[in-house]
Backbone as JSON, one array per atom type, in Angstrom:
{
  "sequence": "XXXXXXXXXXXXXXXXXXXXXXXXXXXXXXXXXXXXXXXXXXXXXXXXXXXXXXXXXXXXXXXXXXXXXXXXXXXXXXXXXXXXXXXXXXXXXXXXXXXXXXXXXXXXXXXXXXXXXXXXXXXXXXXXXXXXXXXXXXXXXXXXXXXXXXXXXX",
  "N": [[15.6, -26.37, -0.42], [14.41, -23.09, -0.14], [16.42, -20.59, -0.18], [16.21, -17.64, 0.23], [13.24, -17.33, 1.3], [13.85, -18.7, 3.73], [15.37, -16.59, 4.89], [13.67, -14.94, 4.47], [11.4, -15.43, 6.67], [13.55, -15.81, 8.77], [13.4, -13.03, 9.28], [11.41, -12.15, 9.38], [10.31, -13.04, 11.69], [11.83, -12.47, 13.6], [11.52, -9.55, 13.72], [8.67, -9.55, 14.33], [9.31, -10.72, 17.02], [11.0, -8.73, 18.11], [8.65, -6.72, 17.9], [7.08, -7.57, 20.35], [8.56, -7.26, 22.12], [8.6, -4.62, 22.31], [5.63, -4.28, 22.58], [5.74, -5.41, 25.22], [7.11, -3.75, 26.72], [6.04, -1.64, 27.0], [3.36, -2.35, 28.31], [4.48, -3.08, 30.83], [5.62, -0.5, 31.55], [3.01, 0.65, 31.85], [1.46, -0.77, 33.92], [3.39, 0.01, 35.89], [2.96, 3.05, 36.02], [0.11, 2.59, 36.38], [0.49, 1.65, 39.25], [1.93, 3.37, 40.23], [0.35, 5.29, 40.19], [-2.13, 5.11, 39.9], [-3.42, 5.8, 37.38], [-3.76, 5.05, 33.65], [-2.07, 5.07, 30.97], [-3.32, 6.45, 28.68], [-4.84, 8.17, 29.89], [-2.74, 9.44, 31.85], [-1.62, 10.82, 29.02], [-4.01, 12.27, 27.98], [-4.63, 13.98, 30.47], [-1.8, 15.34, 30.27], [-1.8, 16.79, 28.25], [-4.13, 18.63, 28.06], [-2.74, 19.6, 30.65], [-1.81, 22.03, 29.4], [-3.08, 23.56, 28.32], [-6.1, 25.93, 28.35], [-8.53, 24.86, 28.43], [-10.8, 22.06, 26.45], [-12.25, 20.83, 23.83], [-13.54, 17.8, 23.57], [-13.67, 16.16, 21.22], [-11.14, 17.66, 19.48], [-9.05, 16.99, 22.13], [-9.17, 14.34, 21.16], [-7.82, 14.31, 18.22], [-5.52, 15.26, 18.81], [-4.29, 13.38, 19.86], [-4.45, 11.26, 18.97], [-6.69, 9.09, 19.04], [-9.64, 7.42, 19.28], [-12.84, 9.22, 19.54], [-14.95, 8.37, 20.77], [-13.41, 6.66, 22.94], [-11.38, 8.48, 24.0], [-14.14, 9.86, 25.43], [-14.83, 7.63, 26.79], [-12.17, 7.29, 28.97], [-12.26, 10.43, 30.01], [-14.49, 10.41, 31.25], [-13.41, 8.95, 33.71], [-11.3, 9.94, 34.4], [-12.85, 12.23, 35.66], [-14.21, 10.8, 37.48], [-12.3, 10.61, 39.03], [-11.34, 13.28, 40.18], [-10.07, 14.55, 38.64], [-10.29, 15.7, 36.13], [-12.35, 18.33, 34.61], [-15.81, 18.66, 33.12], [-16.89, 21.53, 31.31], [-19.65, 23.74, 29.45], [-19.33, 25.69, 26.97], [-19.23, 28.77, 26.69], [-19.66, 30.1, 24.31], [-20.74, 28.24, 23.09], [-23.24, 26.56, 23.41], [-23.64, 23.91, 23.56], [-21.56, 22.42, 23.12], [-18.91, 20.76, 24.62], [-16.73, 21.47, 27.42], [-13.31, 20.47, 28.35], [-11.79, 20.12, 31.47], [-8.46, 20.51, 33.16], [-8.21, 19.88, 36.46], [-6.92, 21.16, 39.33], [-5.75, 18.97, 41.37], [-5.68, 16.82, 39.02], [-3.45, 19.22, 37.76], [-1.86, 18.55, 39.83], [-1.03, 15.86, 39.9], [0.15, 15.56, 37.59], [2.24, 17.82, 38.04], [3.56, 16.24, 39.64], [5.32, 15.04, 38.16], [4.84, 12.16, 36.49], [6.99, 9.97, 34.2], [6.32, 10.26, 30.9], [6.43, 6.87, 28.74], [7.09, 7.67, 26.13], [8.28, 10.04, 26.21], [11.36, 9.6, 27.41], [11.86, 7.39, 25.76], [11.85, 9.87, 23.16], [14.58, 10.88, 24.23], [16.56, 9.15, 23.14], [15.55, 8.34, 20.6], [16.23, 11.54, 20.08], [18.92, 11.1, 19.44], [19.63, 10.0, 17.29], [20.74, 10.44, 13.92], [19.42, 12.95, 11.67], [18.58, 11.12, 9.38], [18.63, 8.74, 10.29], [16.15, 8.84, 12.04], [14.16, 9.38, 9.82], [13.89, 6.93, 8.15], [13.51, 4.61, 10.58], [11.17, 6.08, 11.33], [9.76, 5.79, 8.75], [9.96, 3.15, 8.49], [8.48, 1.7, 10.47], [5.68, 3.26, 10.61], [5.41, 1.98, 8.09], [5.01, -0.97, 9.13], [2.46, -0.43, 10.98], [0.34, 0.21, 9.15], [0.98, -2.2, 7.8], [-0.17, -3.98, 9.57], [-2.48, -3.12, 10.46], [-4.11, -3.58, 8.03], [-5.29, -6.0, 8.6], [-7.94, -8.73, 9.45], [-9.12, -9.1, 11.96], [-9.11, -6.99, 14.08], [-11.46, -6.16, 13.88], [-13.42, -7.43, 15.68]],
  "CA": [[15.08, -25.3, 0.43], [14.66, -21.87, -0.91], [17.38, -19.46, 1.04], [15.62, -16.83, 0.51], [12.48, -17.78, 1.96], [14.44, -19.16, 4.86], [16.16, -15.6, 5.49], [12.47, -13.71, 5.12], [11.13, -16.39, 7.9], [14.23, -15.12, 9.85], [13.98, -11.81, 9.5], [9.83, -11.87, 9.86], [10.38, -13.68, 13.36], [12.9, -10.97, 14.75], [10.64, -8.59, 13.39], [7.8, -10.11, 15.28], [9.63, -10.49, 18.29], [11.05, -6.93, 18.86], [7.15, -5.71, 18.61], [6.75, -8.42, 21.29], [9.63, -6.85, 23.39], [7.95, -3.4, 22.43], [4.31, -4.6, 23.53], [5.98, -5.73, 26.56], [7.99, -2.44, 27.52], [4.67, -0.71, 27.24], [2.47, -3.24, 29.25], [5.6, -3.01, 32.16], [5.49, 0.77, 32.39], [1.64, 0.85, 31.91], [1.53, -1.55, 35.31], [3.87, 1.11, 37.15], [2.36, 4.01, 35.93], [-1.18, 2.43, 37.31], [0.69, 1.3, 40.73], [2.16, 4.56, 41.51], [0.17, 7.07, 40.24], [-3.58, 5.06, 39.24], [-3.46, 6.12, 35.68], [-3.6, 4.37, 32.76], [-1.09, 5.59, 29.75], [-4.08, 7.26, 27.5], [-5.07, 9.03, 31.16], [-2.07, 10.63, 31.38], [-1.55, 11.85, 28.04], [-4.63, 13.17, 28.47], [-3.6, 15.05, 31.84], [-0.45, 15.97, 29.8], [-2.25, 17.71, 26.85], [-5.24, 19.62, 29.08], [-2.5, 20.68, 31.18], [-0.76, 22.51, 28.48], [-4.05, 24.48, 27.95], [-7.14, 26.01, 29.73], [-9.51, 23.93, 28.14], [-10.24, 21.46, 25.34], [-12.82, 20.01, 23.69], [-13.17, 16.03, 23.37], [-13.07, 16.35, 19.71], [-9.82, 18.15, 19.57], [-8.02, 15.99, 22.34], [-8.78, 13.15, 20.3], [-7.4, 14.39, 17.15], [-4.07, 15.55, 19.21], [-3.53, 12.04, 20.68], [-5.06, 9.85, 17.9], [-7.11, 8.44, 20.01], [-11.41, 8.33, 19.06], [-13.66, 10.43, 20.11], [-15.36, 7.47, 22.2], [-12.66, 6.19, 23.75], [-11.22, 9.92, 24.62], [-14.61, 10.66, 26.39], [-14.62, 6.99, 28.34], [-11.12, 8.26, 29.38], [-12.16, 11.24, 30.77], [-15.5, 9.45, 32.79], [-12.84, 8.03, 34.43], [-10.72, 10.91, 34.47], [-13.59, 12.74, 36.0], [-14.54, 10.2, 38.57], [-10.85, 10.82, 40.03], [-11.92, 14.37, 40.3], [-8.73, 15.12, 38.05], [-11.04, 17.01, 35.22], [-14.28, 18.8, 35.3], [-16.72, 19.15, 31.99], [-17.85, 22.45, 31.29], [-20.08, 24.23, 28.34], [-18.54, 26.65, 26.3], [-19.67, 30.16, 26.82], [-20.05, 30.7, 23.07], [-22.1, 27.35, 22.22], [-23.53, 25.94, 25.01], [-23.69, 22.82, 23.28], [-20.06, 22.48, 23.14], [-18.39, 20.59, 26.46], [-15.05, 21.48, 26.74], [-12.79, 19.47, 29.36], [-10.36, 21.36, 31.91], [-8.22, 20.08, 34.15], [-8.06, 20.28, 38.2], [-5.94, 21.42, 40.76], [-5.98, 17.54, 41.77], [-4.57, 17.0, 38.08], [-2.54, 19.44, 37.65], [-0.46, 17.78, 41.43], [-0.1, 14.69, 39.36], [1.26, 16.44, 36.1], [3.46, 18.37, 38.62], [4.54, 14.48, 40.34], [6.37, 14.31, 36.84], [5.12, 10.45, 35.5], [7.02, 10.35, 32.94], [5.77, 8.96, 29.46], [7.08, 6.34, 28.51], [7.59, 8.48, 25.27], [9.65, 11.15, 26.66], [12.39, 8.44, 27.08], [11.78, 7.18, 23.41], [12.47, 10.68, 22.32], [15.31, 11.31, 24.66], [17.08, 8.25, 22.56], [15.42, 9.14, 19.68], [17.14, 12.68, 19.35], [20.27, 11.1, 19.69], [20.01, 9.15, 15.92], [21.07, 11.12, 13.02], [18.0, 12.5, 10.67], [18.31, 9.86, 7.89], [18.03, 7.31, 10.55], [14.92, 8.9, 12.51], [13.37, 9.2, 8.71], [14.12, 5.7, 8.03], [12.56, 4.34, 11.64], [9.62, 6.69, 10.59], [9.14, 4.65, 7.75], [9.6, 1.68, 8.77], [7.19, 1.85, 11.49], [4.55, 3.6, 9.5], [4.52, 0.29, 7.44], [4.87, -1.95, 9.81], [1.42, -0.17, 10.97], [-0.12, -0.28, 7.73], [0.72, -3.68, 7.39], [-1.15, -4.56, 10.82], [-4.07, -2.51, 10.56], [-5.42, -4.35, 6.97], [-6.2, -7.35, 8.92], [-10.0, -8.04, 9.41], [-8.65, -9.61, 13.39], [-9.49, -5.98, 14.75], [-12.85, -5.83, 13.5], [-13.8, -7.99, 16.65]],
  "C": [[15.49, -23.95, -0.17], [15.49, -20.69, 0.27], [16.72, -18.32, 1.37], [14.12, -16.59, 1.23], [12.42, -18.07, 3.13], [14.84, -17.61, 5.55], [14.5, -14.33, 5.7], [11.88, -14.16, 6.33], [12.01, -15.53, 9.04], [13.85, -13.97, 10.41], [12.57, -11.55, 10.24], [9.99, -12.06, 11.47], [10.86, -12.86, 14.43], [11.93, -10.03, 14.71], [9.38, -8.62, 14.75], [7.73, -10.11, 16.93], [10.2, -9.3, 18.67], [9.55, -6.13, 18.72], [6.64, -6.48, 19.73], [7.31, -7.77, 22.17], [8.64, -5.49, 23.32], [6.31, -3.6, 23.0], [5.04, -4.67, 25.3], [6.47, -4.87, 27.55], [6.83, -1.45, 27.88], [3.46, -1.06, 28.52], [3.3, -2.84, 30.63], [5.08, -1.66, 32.6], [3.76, 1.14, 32.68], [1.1, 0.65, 34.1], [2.19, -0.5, 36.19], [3.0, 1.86, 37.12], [0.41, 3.51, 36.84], [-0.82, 2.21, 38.61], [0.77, 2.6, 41.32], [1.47, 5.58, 41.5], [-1.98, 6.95, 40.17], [-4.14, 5.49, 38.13], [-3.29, 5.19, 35.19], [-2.73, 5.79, 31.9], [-2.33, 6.79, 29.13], [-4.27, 8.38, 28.76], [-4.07, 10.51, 31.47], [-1.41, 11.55, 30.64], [-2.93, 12.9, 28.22], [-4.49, 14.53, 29.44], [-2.98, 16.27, 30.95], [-1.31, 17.35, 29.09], [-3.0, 18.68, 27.39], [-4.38, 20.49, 29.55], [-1.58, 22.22, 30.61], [-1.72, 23.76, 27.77], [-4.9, 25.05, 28.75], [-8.04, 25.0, 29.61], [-9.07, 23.42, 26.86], [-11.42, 20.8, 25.4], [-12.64, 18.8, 23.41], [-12.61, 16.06, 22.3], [-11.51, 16.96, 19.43], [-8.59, 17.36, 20.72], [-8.25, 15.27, 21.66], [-7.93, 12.7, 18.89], [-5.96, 14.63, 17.7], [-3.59, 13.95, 19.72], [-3.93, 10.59, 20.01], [-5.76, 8.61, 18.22], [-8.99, 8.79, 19.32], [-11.69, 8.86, 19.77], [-14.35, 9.59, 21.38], [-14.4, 6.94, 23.19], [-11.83, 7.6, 24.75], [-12.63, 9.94, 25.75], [-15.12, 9.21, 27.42], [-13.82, 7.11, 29.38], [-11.6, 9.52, 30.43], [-13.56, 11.37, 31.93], [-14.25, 9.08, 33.38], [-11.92, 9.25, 35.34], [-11.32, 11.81, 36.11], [-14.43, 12.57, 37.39], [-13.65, 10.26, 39.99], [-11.09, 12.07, 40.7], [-10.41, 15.26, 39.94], [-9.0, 15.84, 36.7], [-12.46, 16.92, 35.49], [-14.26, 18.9, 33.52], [-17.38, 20.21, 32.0], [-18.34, 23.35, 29.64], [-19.58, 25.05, 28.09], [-19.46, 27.68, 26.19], [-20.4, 30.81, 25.31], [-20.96, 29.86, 22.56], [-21.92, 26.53, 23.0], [-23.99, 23.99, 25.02], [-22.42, 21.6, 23.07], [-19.66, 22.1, 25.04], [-17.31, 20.62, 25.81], [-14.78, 20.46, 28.47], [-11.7, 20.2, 29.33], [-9.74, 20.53, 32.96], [-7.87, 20.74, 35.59], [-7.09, 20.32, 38.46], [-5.43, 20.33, 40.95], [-5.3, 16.98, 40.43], [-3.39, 17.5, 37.38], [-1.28, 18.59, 38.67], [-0.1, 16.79, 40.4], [0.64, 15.33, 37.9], [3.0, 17.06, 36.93], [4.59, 16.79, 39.48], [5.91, 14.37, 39.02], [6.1, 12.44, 36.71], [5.51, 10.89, 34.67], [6.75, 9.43, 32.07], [6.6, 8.33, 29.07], [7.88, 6.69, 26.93], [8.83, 9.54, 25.06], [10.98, 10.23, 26.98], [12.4, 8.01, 26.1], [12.62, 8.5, 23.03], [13.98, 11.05, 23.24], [16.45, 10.38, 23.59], [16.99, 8.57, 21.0], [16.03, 10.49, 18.92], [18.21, 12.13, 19.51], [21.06, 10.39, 17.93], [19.83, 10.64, 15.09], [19.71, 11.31, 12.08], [17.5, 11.42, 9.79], [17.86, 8.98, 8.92], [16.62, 7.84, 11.34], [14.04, 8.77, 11.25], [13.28, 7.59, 8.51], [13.14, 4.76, 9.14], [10.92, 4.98, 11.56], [9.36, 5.49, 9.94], [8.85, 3.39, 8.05], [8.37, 1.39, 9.6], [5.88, 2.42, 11.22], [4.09, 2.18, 8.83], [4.13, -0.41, 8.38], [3.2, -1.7, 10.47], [0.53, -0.36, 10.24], [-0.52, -1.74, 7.33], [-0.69, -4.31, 8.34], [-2.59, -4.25, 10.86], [-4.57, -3.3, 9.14], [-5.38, -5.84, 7.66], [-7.8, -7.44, 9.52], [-9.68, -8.62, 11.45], [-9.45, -8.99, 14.18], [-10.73, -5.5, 14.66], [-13.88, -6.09, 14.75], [-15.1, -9.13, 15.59]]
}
């Protein structure tokens, strides 16, 4: 039996299973965040980002939250249905919808959900640069790796 072979097996498996624990920490708060507040996660980044401005076109949240452009503007149908943003044309090119958020969105911004991010980074600033560079990296690959499979293609 090749040891080394045996110890990448190991290490792959742990590997495997802490993005399992991390799927799972996400799925958990996802489930609150829809109980207490009726959001989904992408929803209230959304929220977040709008409320941080007056407006915003689709195109531009999507590039801030890395999120497409289609999935951003099913998001904010939904958004929209809550009556937590309005769509309106842009004064300068009337072809241009920008997306603002309500009164009715701002209340939940002001509720404070918090992202399950803002806890990440609270932990996060607490590691020394080398090791946030390092976790960068790693996690960058580990992305990399995942995304060249053809799986996601559907």
């Amino acid at each position: 039996m090749d040891i080394n072979n045996n110890n990448n097996n190991d290490l792959s498996e742990k590997i495997l299973i802490t993005l399992r624990q991390i799927a799972r920490a996400m799925s958990i708060y996802s489930k609150s965040l829809d109980k207490h507040f009726g959001l989904t996660s992408p929803q209230l980044i959304i929220l977040q980002e709008l409320s941080q401005t007056d407006q915003m076109a689709i195109g531009e949240i999507a590039r801030k939250i890395s999120l497409s452009q289609a999935t951003v503007t099913d998001v904010i149908d939904r958004l929209e249905a809550k009556g937590l943003v309005l769509r309106t044309k842009n004064s300068l090119d009337r072809r241009q919808v920008l997306i603002k958020i309500t009164s009715n969105g701002k209340n939940i911004i002001n509720k404070g959900p918090s992202l399950l991010q803002k806890e990440f980074l609270i932990e996060f600033d607490k590691l020394q640069k080398w090791e946030q560079h390092l976790l960068l990296s790693s996690v960058e690959r580990i992305a990399l790796m995942m995304k060249t499979k053809n799986y996601l293609k559907g």
